[in-house]
mmCIF file of C-alpha atoms in Angstrom:
data_model
loop_
_atom_site.group_PDB
_atom_site.id
_atom_site.type_symbol
_atom_site.label_atom_id
_atom_site.label_comp_id
_atom_site.label_asym_id
_atom_site.label_seq_id
_atom_site.Cartn_x
_atom_site.Cartn_y
_atom_site.Cartn_z
ATOM 1 C CA MET A 1 -9.014 -26.949 -11.613
ATOM 2 C CA ASP A 2 -8.700 -28.967 -8.426
ATOM 3 C CA THR A 3 -7.055 -27.074 -5.519
ATOM 4 C CA PRO A 4 -8.605 -28.515 -2.341
ATOM 5 C CA ASP A 5 -5.331 -28.658 -0.424
ATOM 6 C CA VAL A 6 -3.899 -25.297 -1.491
ATOM 7 C CA ILE A 7 -3.982 -22.608 1.180
ATOM 8 C CA VAL A 8 -2.823 -18.999 1.167
ATOM 9 C CA LYS A 9 0.452 -19.905 2.893
ATOM 10 C CA ASP A 10 1.367 -22.064 -0.132
ATOM 11 C CA ILE A 11 1.119 -19.228 -2.648
ATOM 12 C CA MET A 12 1.751 -16.012 -0.697
ATOM 13 C CA SER A 13 4.922 -13.944 -0.913
ATOM 14 C CA GLU A 14 6.870 -14.252 2.327
ATOM 15 C CA ASP A 15 9.634 -11.740 1.593
ATOM 16 C CA VAL A 16 7.586 -8.686 2.441
ATOM 17 C CA VAL A 17 8.830 -5.140 2.100
ATOM 18 C CA VAL A 18 7.170 -3.109 4.847
ATOM 19 C CA VAL A 19 7.062 0.492 5.946
ATOM 20 C CA PHE A 20 6.378 2.075 9.306
ATOM 21 C CA PRO A 21 3.774 4.717 10.154
ATOM 22 C CA ASP A 22 6.478 7.406 10.354
ATOM 23 C CA THR A 23 8.041 6.530 6.981
ATOM 24 C CA SER A 24 7.873 9.545 4.677
ATOM 25 C CA LEU A 25 5.442 9.420 1.769
ATOM 26 C CA VAL A 26 8.345 10.112 -0.556
ATOM 27 C CA ASP A 27 10.235 7.049 0.723
ATOM 28 C CA ALA A 28 7.104 4.879 0.504
ATOM 29 C CA ALA A 29 6.497 6.020 -3.079
ATOM 30 C CA LYS A 30 10.116 5.221 -3.958
ATOM 31 C CA LEU A 31 9.742 1.703 -2.524
ATOM 32 C CA LEU A 32 6.509 1.116 -4.439
ATOM 33 C CA SER A 33 8.143 2.281 -7.646
ATOM 34 C CA HIS A 34 11.452 0.465 -7.156
ATOM 35 C CA HIS A 35 9.840 -2.894 -6.369
ATOM 36 C CA LYS A 36 6.906 -2.368 -8.765
ATOM 37 C CA PHE A 37 4.465 -3.078 -5.933
ATOM 38 C CA ASN A 38 0.868 -1.894 -5.739
ATOM 39 C CA GLY A 39 0.946 -1.614 -1.961
ATOM 40 C CA LEU A 40 3.050 -1.994 1.159
ATOM 41 C CA PRO A 41 1.986 -3.265 4.578
ATOM 42 C CA VAL A 42 2.525 -0.804 7.414
ATOM 43 C CA VAL A 43 3.726 -2.446 10.631
ATOM 44 C CA ASN A 44 4.538 -1.338 14.153
ATOM 45 C CA GLU A 45 7.630 -2.321 16.140
ATOM 46 C CA GLU A 46 6.101 -5.713 17.060
ATOM 47 C CA ASN A 47 5.494 -6.603 13.393
ATOM 48 C CA LYS A 48 1.762 -6.164 13.957
ATOM 49 C CA LEU A 49 -0.147 -4.778 11.018
ATOM 50 C CA ALA A 50 -0.978 -1.095 11.460
ATOM 51 C CA GLY A 51 -2.362 -0.574 7.957
ATOM 52 C CA ILE A 52 -1.492 -0.632 4.288
ATOM 53 C CA ILE A 53 -0.447 2.062 1.868
ATOM 54 C CA THR A 54 -1.192 1.607 -1.806
ATOM 55 C CA GLU A 55 -0.646 3.583 -4.973
ATOM 56 C CA TYR A 56 -4.344 4.416 -4.750
ATOM 57 C CA ASP A 57 -3.872 5.888 -1.259
ATOM 58 C CA LEU A 58 -0.972 8.025 -2.470
ATOM 59 C CA ILE A 59 -2.951 9.319 -5.431
ATOM 60 C CA THR A 60 -6.233 9.978 -3.651
ATOM 61 C CA ASN A 61 -5.525 10.583 0.034
ATOM 62 C CA GLY A 62 -2.044 11.978 -0.486
ATOM 63 C CA THR A 63 -3.130 14.380 -3.181
ATOM 64 C CA MET A 64 -6.301 15.482 -1.411
ATOM 65 C CA MET A 65 -4.325 16.410 1.694
ATOM 66 C CA HIS A 66 -2.190 18.938 -0.067
ATOM 67 C CA ILE A 67 -4.262 20.218 -2.986
ATOM 68 C CA PRO A 68 -4.237 23.731 -1.467
ATOM 69 C CA THR A 69 -0.451 23.542 -1.290
ATOM 70 C CA LEU A 70 -0.208 22.321 -4.881
ATOM 71 C CA GLN A 71 -2.590 25.061 -6.027
ATOM 72 C CA LYS A 72 -0.444 27.670 -4.298
ATOM 73 C CA ILE A 73 2.707 26.282 -5.918
ATOM 74 C CA TRP A 74 0.993 26.275 -9.327
ATOM 75 C CA LYS A 75 -0.128 29.886 -8.940
ATOM 76 C CA ASP A 76 3.372 30.896 -7.938
ATOM 77 C CA ALA A 77 4.953 28.994 -10.822
ATOM 78 C CA THR A 78 2.609 30.493 -13.402
ATOM 79 C CA GLY A 79 3.022 34.017 -12.092
ATOM 80 C CA GLU A 80 -0.601 34.361 -11.033
ATOM 81 C CA ARG A 81 0.596 35.433 -7.637
ATOM 82 C CA GLU A 82 3.870 36.790 -6.398
ATOM 83 C CA THR A 83 5.451 34.942 -3.514
ATOM 84 C CA LYS A 84 8.908 34.870 -2.073
ATOM 85 C CA ASN A 85 11.022 31.796 -2.783
ATOM 86 C CA SER A 86 11.129 30.990 0.924
ATOM 87 C CA GLU A 87 7.323 30.760 1.024
ATOM 88 C CA LEU A 88 7.308 28.427 -1.956
ATOM 89 C CA ARG A 89 10.027 26.323 -0.358
ATOM 90 C CA GLY A 90 7.908 26.134 2.792
ATOM 91 C CA GLU A 91 4.935 24.852 0.807
ATOM 92 C CA VAL A 92 7.048 22.152 -0.836
ATOM 93 C CA ASP A 93 8.420 21.210 2.584
ATOM 94 C CA LYS A 94 4.843 20.645 3.812
ATOM 95 C CA ILE A 95 4.351 18.006 1.141
ATOM 96 C CA MET A 96 7.701 16.417 1.919
ATOM 97 C CA ASP A 97 6.771 16.174 5.616
ATOM 98 C CA PHE A 98 3.752 13.898 5.103
ATOM 99 C CA CYS A 99 4.163 10.398 6.518
ATOM 100 C CA VAL A 100 2.603 7.056 5.691
ATOM 101 C CA LYS A 101 0.331 7.330 8.751
ATOM 102 C CA ASP A 102 -1.239 10.450 7.213
ATOM 103 C CA VAL A 103 -2.703 8.595 4.215
ATOM 104 C CA MET A 104 -2.589 4.844 4.916
ATOM 105 C CA ASN A 105 -5.655 2.647 5.161
ATOM 106 C CA LYS A 106 -5.809 1.917 8.889
ATOM 107 C CA GLU A 107 -8.319 -0.921 8.478
ATOM 108 C CA PRO A 108 -7.046 -2.974 5.559
ATOM 109 C CA MET A 109 -8.569 -6.195 4.395
ATOM 110 C CA THR A 110 -6.494 -9.106 5.707
ATOM 111 C CA ILE A 111 -6.466 -12.832 5.176
ATOM 112 C CA LEU A 112 -5.230 -15.690 7.360
ATOM 113 C CA GLU A 113 -2.417 -17.886 6.081
ATOM 114 C CA THR A 114 -4.686 -20.929 6.560
ATOM 115 C CA THR A 115 -7.424 -19.594 4.256
ATOM 116 C CA SER A 116 -8.257 -21.905 1.359
ATOM 117 C CA TYR A 117 -7.272 -21.018 -2.185
ATOM 118 C CA GLU A 118 -10.924 -20.974 -3.243
ATOM 119 C CA GLU A 119 -11.829 -18.466 -0.517
ATOM 120 C CA ALA A 120 -8.863 -16.245 -1.418
ATOM 121 C CA LEU A 121 -9.913 -16.356 -5.066
ATOM 122 C CA LYS A 122 -13.441 -15.267 -4.096
ATOM 123 C CA ILE A 123 -12.049 -12.367 -2.055
ATOM 124 C CA PHE A 124 -9.994 -11.062 -4.966
ATOM 125 C CA ALA A 125 -12.899 -11.554 -7.366
ATOM 126 C CA SER A 126 -15.247 -9.501 -5.206
ATOM 127 C CA HIS A 127 -12.802 -6.752 -4.161
ATOM 128 C CA HIS A 128 -11.299 -5.434 -7.380
ATOM 129 C CA ARG A 129 -9.273 -2.559 -5.916
ATOM 130 C CA VAL A 130 -7.645 -4.612 -3.155
ATOM 131 C CA ASN A 131 -4.070 -5.643 -4.019
ATOM 132 C CA PRO A 132 -2.066 -6.869 -2.205
ATOM 133 C CA ILE A 133 -3.758 -8.328 0.861
ATOM 134 C CA PRO A 134 -1.657 -8.693 4.039
ATOM 135 C CA VAL A 135 -1.485 -12.273 5.319
ATOM 136 C CA LEU A 136 -1.619 -12.838 9.086
ATOM 137 C CA ASN A 137 -0.924 -15.859 11.273
ATOM 138 C CA GLU A 138 -3.036 -16.945 14.233
ATOM 139 C CA LYS A 139 -1.193 -14.415 16.444
ATOM 140 C CA GLN A 140 -2.262 -11.633 14.056
ATOM 141 C CA GLU A 141 1.366 -11.103 12.985
ATOM 142 C CA LEU A 142 2.210 -10.211 9.409
ATOM 143 C CA VAL A 143 3.689 -13.280 7.702
ATOM 144 C CA GLY A 144 3.301 -12.352 4.041
ATOM 145 C CA VAL A 145 1.191 -10.746 1.364
ATOM 146 C CA ILE A 146 -0.921 -12.244 -1.367
ATOM 147 C CA SER A 147 -1.455 -10.471 -4.655
ATOM 148 C CA ARG A 148 -3.421 -11.101 -7.813
ATOM 149 C CA ILE A 149 -0.336 -12.629 -9.411
ATOM 150 C CA ASP A 150 -0.002 -15.041 -6.461
ATOM 151 C CA ILE A 151 -3.626 -16.093 -6.984
ATOM 152 C CA LEU A 152 -2.738 -17.048 -10.560
ATOM 153 C CA LYS A 153 0.120 -19.389 -9.528
ATOM 154 C CA PRO A 154 -2.043 -22.542 -9.161
ATOM 155 C CA LEU A 155 -3.714 -21.782 -12.487
ATOM 156 C CA MET A 156 -0.342 -21.472 -14.228
ATOM 157 C CA LYS A 157 0.884 -24.753 -12.694
ATOM 158 C CA ALA A 158 -2.228 -26.546 -13.953
ATOM 159 C CA ARG A 159 -1.267 -25.872 -17.581
#
């Protein structure tokens, strides 16, 4: 396949759904689920990338943060320990209070919009867990994301 002139900007998704550091984990999870995304860029007020939150982050970092809370809830639910309903409610509230900034990857892999298709393909091939990758312009502003499905676009057009 010949793609010498294709750059990331040509195949990236420009309509990016973003979250902010103070977005609740529950809201971020709802957005991931609703849009069927693997990850969401996290931006500050100036549209500068602050991080990324992925399904992986929610499962690993999010769960690890509140395993003691979940264990307490489980014990209460199974009758292993008696606790007042207000205590249980307080434990659930702790989970509900977590924000994106508590579990996001603060140093995500990024790619410039001018990166060649071949280089982007190499990045995805060598970093299996990374998806999507935030795309930045020369001012380091978020201008899009590129995902594995975007990488396949030139291959699909070739057929």
